[in-house]
Amino acid sequence: MLHDRLAEYRALDVADDLARELRTREVPAADLRSLARRLLENGTRRNAVALGIVMLGIAGDHRDRELLLLLGSLEDLTLYAAVALANSQPDRDAAVYELAQRVDGWGRIHAVERLAGTQNPEIKNWLLRTGFRNRILNEYLAHLAATTGDLHSALLAPDVDAELLNSTADLLAALTGWGGPAQDIRHYPDALPVLARFAELLHEAPPTLRIVCAVGSFPQQLKRAAPKADWEPTRISAVIDQYSALLERPDWRELVMAELLDPVDDFALNQALRSSEAVGFDAYPHALAHLRKGVLSVYAWQWVAKRTPDHEVAGLARLTQEQLPLDEMASGPLSRNQSRSLWQPEDHILSVVLARLDHRSGDVGAPLLRAGIRGRTVRLRNVAIRKLAEVFGPDLPADVREWVGAAAVAEPDDVVRAELVKLLERATLDFEQ
């Protein structure tokens, strides 16, 4: 049966070869379309359906648009559907655009990549405001959006609205975070005029936390990128000066201060923390106060942990004991497969604090380490095991050896158990000597 035979292949590996082979053979389009539709409408295996979409992209027409959009809404099939729509629909860009709006993540990335170079004004506007966003990394689509969307012309319009200003901040933040998975600010021909124009617009506009957060890294990132980009030194220096001046404005600093004192939610707190150093505000005591109030923002805990002086790590460890449900988190280890989807903010926070423990943290860090090696996830248990050796060295106290031994007995993962046993063996050998 063709369906089962196609299901044996990895669609991504054979899709191009299949399309090339079908184009060289004299297969009646109607017959191929009929076969492809049957595979799509009745298929039960992903690879078979994906290759059916490839066939429909060769032999299909406007009648197949809705079926391709429906299947393309499944992220595993978006790439195949985007290519098929581009190849089979008379309104190629409009069809792919409709699909791109239905998906996120890799689906959004695959679909938007097929819109490169479009001249459709609606799509260009969407790319600048929304289209580059995806749950993977905005960096994947930022360059395409800026170039195809013609960001420079959009910013030269007489009336640039707040939505475009905010989205431009995010887009340029993605571009200036260079060294990522796609082309960045160094490969953007309009980089300097766009950056200069955007700074001019921000000078006249009231600040938003989103903009301050994005712009905060511009001076530093542009200085890093300048030696690797073909930019005239005086022009890039002038642009950097523009953004440095913005970050020194009192109203920008006051906005960040206000959000730190009373953030509307964890996301606002995170943005304020990201922006604080750029505007010259010491946010550490305010961030610590939020953690004491029970905030479980992973970013906020990371931010505090990174900036906590070594001699104050014990205080951070005590705060962690107060704020995290350690008994619940130490409810018992799960296998690697079982725990893969169970990584919770509390697990991440505990791992962040564990990473700051050292040989001075034994007594106050012990409850955190004990919870860590009995945690639900393999990832957390591995962090705790590494830190046990660092905090106590080979000379594990008797009570620590006891709960490490209990953890080894309960450990379902062979690799993790071996590490626990190795830790115990080293401790026992040292104790006997």
Coordinates of C-alpha atoms in Angstrom, one line a residue, residues 36 41 70 77 112 122 143 155-156 178 192 195 210 316 319 345 348 396 403 414 422:
A36 CA -2.4 13.3 -3.3
E41 CA -7.8 13.1 3.4
L70 CA -5.9 23.2 7.4
L77 CA 3.4 19.9 8.3
V112 CA 7.4 33.7 6.6
E122 CA -0.4 44.4 3.6
H143 CA 16.4 40.5 9.0
L155 CA 9.9 54.9 9.7
L156 CA 10.1 57.8 7.3
W178 CA 24.1 39.6 16.4
L192 CA 22.5 53.1 10.2
L195 CA 18.8 53.2 13.7
R210 CA 9.2 47.7 26.1
L316 CA 20.1 33.9 49.1
L319 CA 15.6 33.0 51.0
P345 CA 9.9 27.4 37.3
H348 CA 14.8 26.3 37.4
L396 CA 30.7 14.3 53.1
W403 CA 20.6 11.1 52.3
D414 CA 21.2 4.5 35.6
K422 CA 30.6 7.4 42.8

